[in-house]
Short mmCIF file of C-alpha atoms in Angstrom, two decimals:
data_model
loop_
_atom_site.label_atom_id
_atom_site.label_comp_id
_atom_site.label_asym_id
_atom_site.label_seq_id
_atom_site.Cartn_x
_atom_site.Cartn_y
_atom_site.Cartn_z
CA MET O 1 192.95 119.32 -123.11
CA LYS O 2 195.93 117.38 -124.42
CA THR O 3 197.78 115.39 -121.78
CA THR O 4 201.51 116.01 -121.88
CA ALA O 5 204.06 113.32 -121.05
CA LYS O 6 205.02 115.27 -117.93
CA THR O 7 201.41 115.47 -116.73
CA TYR O 8 200.90 111.76 -117.41
CA LEU O 9 204.03 110.82 -115.45
CA CYS O 10 202.96 113.03 -112.54
CA ARG O 11 199.56 111.36 -112.44
CA MET O 12 201.09 107.90 -112.58
CA LEU O 13 203.52 108.80 -109.80
CA GLU O 14 200.69 110.13 -107.66
CA LYS O 15 198.67 106.95 -108.25
CA THR O 16 201.66 104.77 -107.39
CA LEU O 17 202.28 106.68 -104.16
CA GLN O 18 198.61 106.38 -103.22
CA GLN O 19 198.68 102.63 -103.80
CA GLN O 20 201.75 102.27 -101.59
CA VAL O 21 200.11 104.31 -98.82
CA GLU O 22 197.01 102.11 -99.04
CA LYS O 23 199.23 99.02 -98.72
CA GLY O 24 201.10 100.54 -95.79
CA THR O 25 204.50 100.38 -97.48
CA MET O 26 204.52 104.17 -97.38
CA LEU O 27 202.90 106.29 -94.66
CA PRO O 28 202.04 110.00 -94.37
CA LEU O 29 204.78 110.82 -91.88
CA MET O 30 204.16 113.98 -89.87
CA GLU O 31 207.20 113.80 -87.59
CA GLU O 32 209.58 111.47 -85.82
CA PHE O 33 211.62 112.27 -82.73
CA TYR O 34 213.51 110.78 -79.79
CA THR O 35 212.22 111.87 -76.40
CA ILE O 36 210.82 110.67 -73.06
CA GLN O 37 207.40 109.03 -72.97
CA GLY O 38 205.35 111.49 -70.97
CA GLU O 39 202.06 109.65 -70.46
CA GLY O 40 200.52 106.46 -69.13
CA TYR O 41 202.10 103.22 -68.02
CA HIS O 42 205.51 103.82 -69.61
CA THR O 43 205.96 107.40 -68.37
CA GLY O 44 209.61 108.31 -67.98
CA ARG O 45 210.96 105.80 -70.51
CA ALA O 46 213.13 106.95 -73.40
CA ALA O 47 211.30 106.26 -76.67
CA TYR O 48 211.37 107.10 -80.36
CA PHE O 49 208.04 108.50 -81.56
CA ILE O 50 206.66 108.02 -85.06
CA ARG O 51 203.71 110.35 -85.65
CA VAL O 52 201.59 109.37 -88.64
CA GLY O 53 199.24 111.87 -90.29
CA GLY O 54 195.56 111.22 -90.83
CA CYS O 55 192.66 111.27 -88.34
CA ASP O 56 188.92 111.79 -88.68
CA VAL O 57 187.99 111.29 -85.02
CA GLY O 58 188.07 115.06 -84.53
CA CYS O 59 188.57 115.68 -80.80
CA HIS O 60 187.97 119.40 -80.22
CA TRP O 61 190.76 119.54 -77.62
CA CYS O 62 193.34 117.69 -79.74
CA ASP O 63 196.77 119.33 -79.40
CA VAL O 64 198.04 118.04 -82.75
CA LYS O 65 195.24 119.05 -85.11
CA GLU O 66 197.87 119.56 -87.80
CA SER O 67 198.06 115.76 -87.96
CA TRP O 68 194.46 115.38 -89.14
CA ALA O 69 194.94 115.96 -92.89
CA PRO O 70 197.14 113.17 -94.31
CA GLU O 71 197.75 115.01 -97.58
CA LYS O 72 199.79 117.60 -95.67
CA HIS O 73 202.40 114.99 -94.74
CA PRO O 74 204.78 113.38 -97.26
CA PRO O 75 204.37 109.69 -98.07
CA THR O 76 207.48 108.09 -96.59
CA GLY O 77 208.75 104.56 -97.11
CA VAL O 78 208.55 102.34 -94.03
CA ASP O 79 212.12 101.13 -94.63
CA HIS O 80 213.30 104.70 -94.17
CA ILE O 81 211.18 105.11 -91.02
CA VAL O 82 212.49 101.86 -89.53
CA ALA O 83 216.11 102.74 -90.29
CA ASN O 84 215.73 106.08 -88.48
CA ALA O 85 213.98 104.54 -85.48
CA ALA O 86 216.60 101.84 -85.00
CA LYS O 87 219.31 104.46 -84.55
CA TYR O 88 217.81 105.87 -81.38
CA SER O 89 215.84 103.55 -79.14
CA LYS O 90 214.67 100.01 -78.48
CA THR O 91 211.22 101.36 -77.57
CA ILE O 92 209.17 102.76 -80.45
CA VAL O 93 205.83 104.56 -80.04
CA VAL O 94 203.58 104.85 -83.09
CA THR O 95 201.02 107.62 -82.68
CA GLY O 96 199.09 110.16 -84.71
CA GLY O 97 196.73 111.34 -85.86
CA GLU O 98 195.17 107.91 -85.79
CA PRO O 99 197.77 105.36 -86.92
CA LEU O 100 195.22 102.59 -87.48
CA THR O 101 193.79 104.64 -90.34
CA TRP O 102 196.55 102.86 -92.27
CA ASN O 103 197.79 99.28 -92.57
CA MET O 104 200.45 99.03 -89.87
CA GLU O 105 201.65 95.54 -90.83
CA PRO O 106 204.58 96.61 -93.07
CA LEU O 107 205.85 99.14 -90.51
CA THR O 108 205.63 96.83 -87.51
CA THR O 109 207.17 93.93 -89.45
CA GLY O 110 210.16 96.11 -90.23
CA LEU O 111 210.44 97.33 -86.65
CA LYS O 112 210.14 93.78 -85.30
CA ASN O 113 212.83 92.56 -87.72
CA ALA O 114 215.06 95.26 -86.25
CA GLY O 115 214.50 93.80 -82.77
CA LEU O 116 212.47 96.73 -81.44
CA ASP O 117 209.63 96.90 -78.91
CA ILE O 118 206.62 98.55 -80.52
CA HIS O 119 203.90 100.53 -78.76
CA ILE O 120 200.84 102.15 -80.32
CA GLU O 121 198.61 104.96 -79.07
CA THR O 122 195.21 104.66 -80.70
CA SER O 123 191.57 105.65 -80.39
CA GLY O 124 190.71 102.12 -81.50
CA ALA O 125 188.26 103.41 -84.10
CA TYR O 126 189.75 101.29 -86.90
CA PRO O 127 190.68 97.60 -87.25
CA LEU O 128 193.83 96.56 -85.44
CA THR O 129 196.66 95.87 -87.87
CA GLY O 130 200.33 95.24 -87.10
CA GLN O 131 202.27 93.47 -84.35
CA TRP O 132 202.32 95.30 -81.02
CA ASP O 133 204.09 94.79 -77.72
CA TRP O 134 201.93 97.43 -76.03
CA ILE O 135 198.56 98.84 -77.05
CA CYS O 136 197.43 102.04 -75.37
CA LEU O 137 193.75 102.58 -76.09
CA SER O 138 192.49 106.12 -75.63
CA PRO O 139 188.78 105.98 -76.53
CA LYS O 140 186.95 108.99 -77.94
CA LYS O 141 183.19 109.53 -77.77
CA ALA O 142 183.03 110.90 -81.33
CA LYS O 143 184.15 107.59 -82.82
CA MET O 144 184.12 104.69 -80.41
CA PRO O 145 186.64 101.83 -80.42
CA LEU O 146 186.04 98.50 -82.12
CA GLN O 147 185.52 95.46 -79.90
CA GLU O 148 188.76 93.83 -81.06
CA VAL O 149 190.80 96.77 -79.79
CA TYR O 150 189.14 96.74 -76.37
CA LEU O 151 190.05 93.07 -75.98
CA SER O 152 193.67 93.59 -77.11
CA ALA O 153 194.43 96.75 -75.11
CA HIS O 154 197.16 96.60 -72.48
CA GLU O 155 196.36 100.12 -71.26
CA LEU O 156 193.18 102.19 -71.20
CA LYS O 157 193.88 105.92 -71.02
CA VAL O 158 190.84 108.17 -70.76
CA ILE O 159 191.27 111.91 -71.25
CA VAL O 160 189.22 113.89 -68.73
CA PHE O 161 187.90 117.19 -70.05
CA ASN O 162 184.88 117.45 -67.75
CA ARG O 163 183.17 115.60 -64.90
CA HIS O 164 181.10 113.49 -67.32
CA ASP O 165 184.28 111.87 -68.62
CA LEU O 166 184.68 110.05 -65.30
CA ALA O 167 181.42 108.16 -65.91
CA PHE O 168 182.58 107.52 -69.47
CA ALA O 169 185.85 106.10 -68.11
CA LYS O 170 184.00 103.71 -65.80
CA ALA O 171 181.87 102.45 -68.68
CA GLU O 172 184.91 101.98 -70.90
CA SER O 173 186.79 100.04 -68.22
CA GLU O 174 184.08 97.37 -68.33
CA LYS O 175 184.93 96.65 -71.98
CA VAL O 176 188.63 95.85 -71.58
CA SER O 177 190.27 92.77 -70.07
CA SER O 178 190.88 92.47 -66.35
CA GLN O 179 194.66 92.75 -66.98
CA CYS O 180 194.35 96.10 -68.74
CA LYS O 181 195.96 99.00 -66.86
CA LEU O 182 193.58 101.92 -66.23
CA PHE O 183 194.62 105.59 -66.40
CA LEU O 184 192.86 108.93 -66.14
CA GLN O 185 194.60 111.91 -67.69
CA PRO O 186 193.45 115.54 -67.40
CA GLU O 187 193.12 117.39 -70.67
CA TRP O 188 195.96 119.91 -70.57
CA SER O 189 193.96 123.11 -70.96
CA VAL O 190 191.69 122.28 -67.98
CA ARG O 191 194.17 120.33 -65.85
CA GLU O 192 193.87 122.64 -62.82
CA LYS O 193 190.12 122.02 -62.67
CA MET O 194 190.24 118.31 -63.47
CA ILE O 195 193.15 117.15 -61.30
CA PRO O 196 191.18 117.45 -58.01
CA LEU O 197 188.30 115.46 -59.53
CA ILE O 198 190.64 112.80 -60.88
CA THR O 199 192.51 112.57 -57.58
CA GLU O 200 189.29 112.00 -55.66
CA PHE O 201 188.07 109.46 -58.22
CA VAL O 202 191.30 107.43 -58.11
CA MET O 203 191.34 107.39 -54.32
CA GLU O 204 187.78 106.03 -54.38
CA ASN O 205 188.56 103.65 -57.27
CA PRO O 206 192.17 102.53 -56.67
CA LYS O 207 192.31 100.21 -59.67
CA TRP O 208 192.73 103.44 -61.65
CA GLN O 209 195.94 105.50 -61.81
CA VAL O 210 196.68 109.12 -62.67
CA SER O 211 198.49 109.97 -65.88
CA LEU O 212 199.92 113.44 -66.41
CA GLN O 213 201.50 114.87 -69.54
CA THR O 214 204.88 115.04 -67.88
CA HIS O 215 206.65 115.88 -71.15
CA LYS O 216 204.85 119.23 -71.13
CA TYR O 217 206.05 119.93 -67.60
CA LEU O 218 209.55 118.98 -68.74
CA ASN O 219 209.18 121.17 -71.85
CA ILE O 220 210.22 118.40 -74.23
CA PRO O 221 208.41 116.98 -77.32
#
C-alpha cells in the first residue's frame, strides 16, 4: 500500500509524541483539579491534583480504573501542566494511575522552578524519578514497591480491604524509615466493616493513624 504524505506525517507526529512521553516532557494527562486533600498526613489542605494516566498494578478495588490505559489520555506538555498548577495552589499532588510509570523529572523541575511544594502518591512499583517534598507510598500486593521508594517515603498509607491487610501493613512498616508516618485507610466500599478493625488496631499500635477519604464525605473531587 502506497504511503501518502498525510499518513507519513501522522506517523511521524505519533512517533514524536511517543518520544516526548518517554522523556517525560509530555505526560498522558487524565485530569487536573483544585480541591482539598482528603487522605493521609496532609488531609484538609488545599491542593492542586495532577492525575497522570497509566497503571499496570491492577488493584481490583481501584476507584479510578479509567486511569489505567495511558492511550486514553492526551499527551500534554509539562509546561502547560505547570502553568495551570501555578495558578491555583502552592501544594501540588501528583497521582494516577501510577505516576512513576513515567519520568517525573521534567514535571517536577518545572513545578520546583515555579516555587511549588510537590507531593506524590505512588505504589512504589517503579524507580523513583523527580524531586519531591512529600512521598506518600501506598504499597500494593500485586506489584510490590522497590527498596528505594521504601527508604524515601515520608508516609506509608496502607489500604485495608480485609483483615489480612493489617498483617500486610505491619510487615510493610518494617521496610520504611523510623521517621515515616504510618496510616491505615479503609477501602471505601467496605469501610463500615473495616473501620472497627482499624480502630482497634490503631489503639493497640498507636504509632499508626487512621486515614479516611474525607473528600468523599465532603462530596468533592
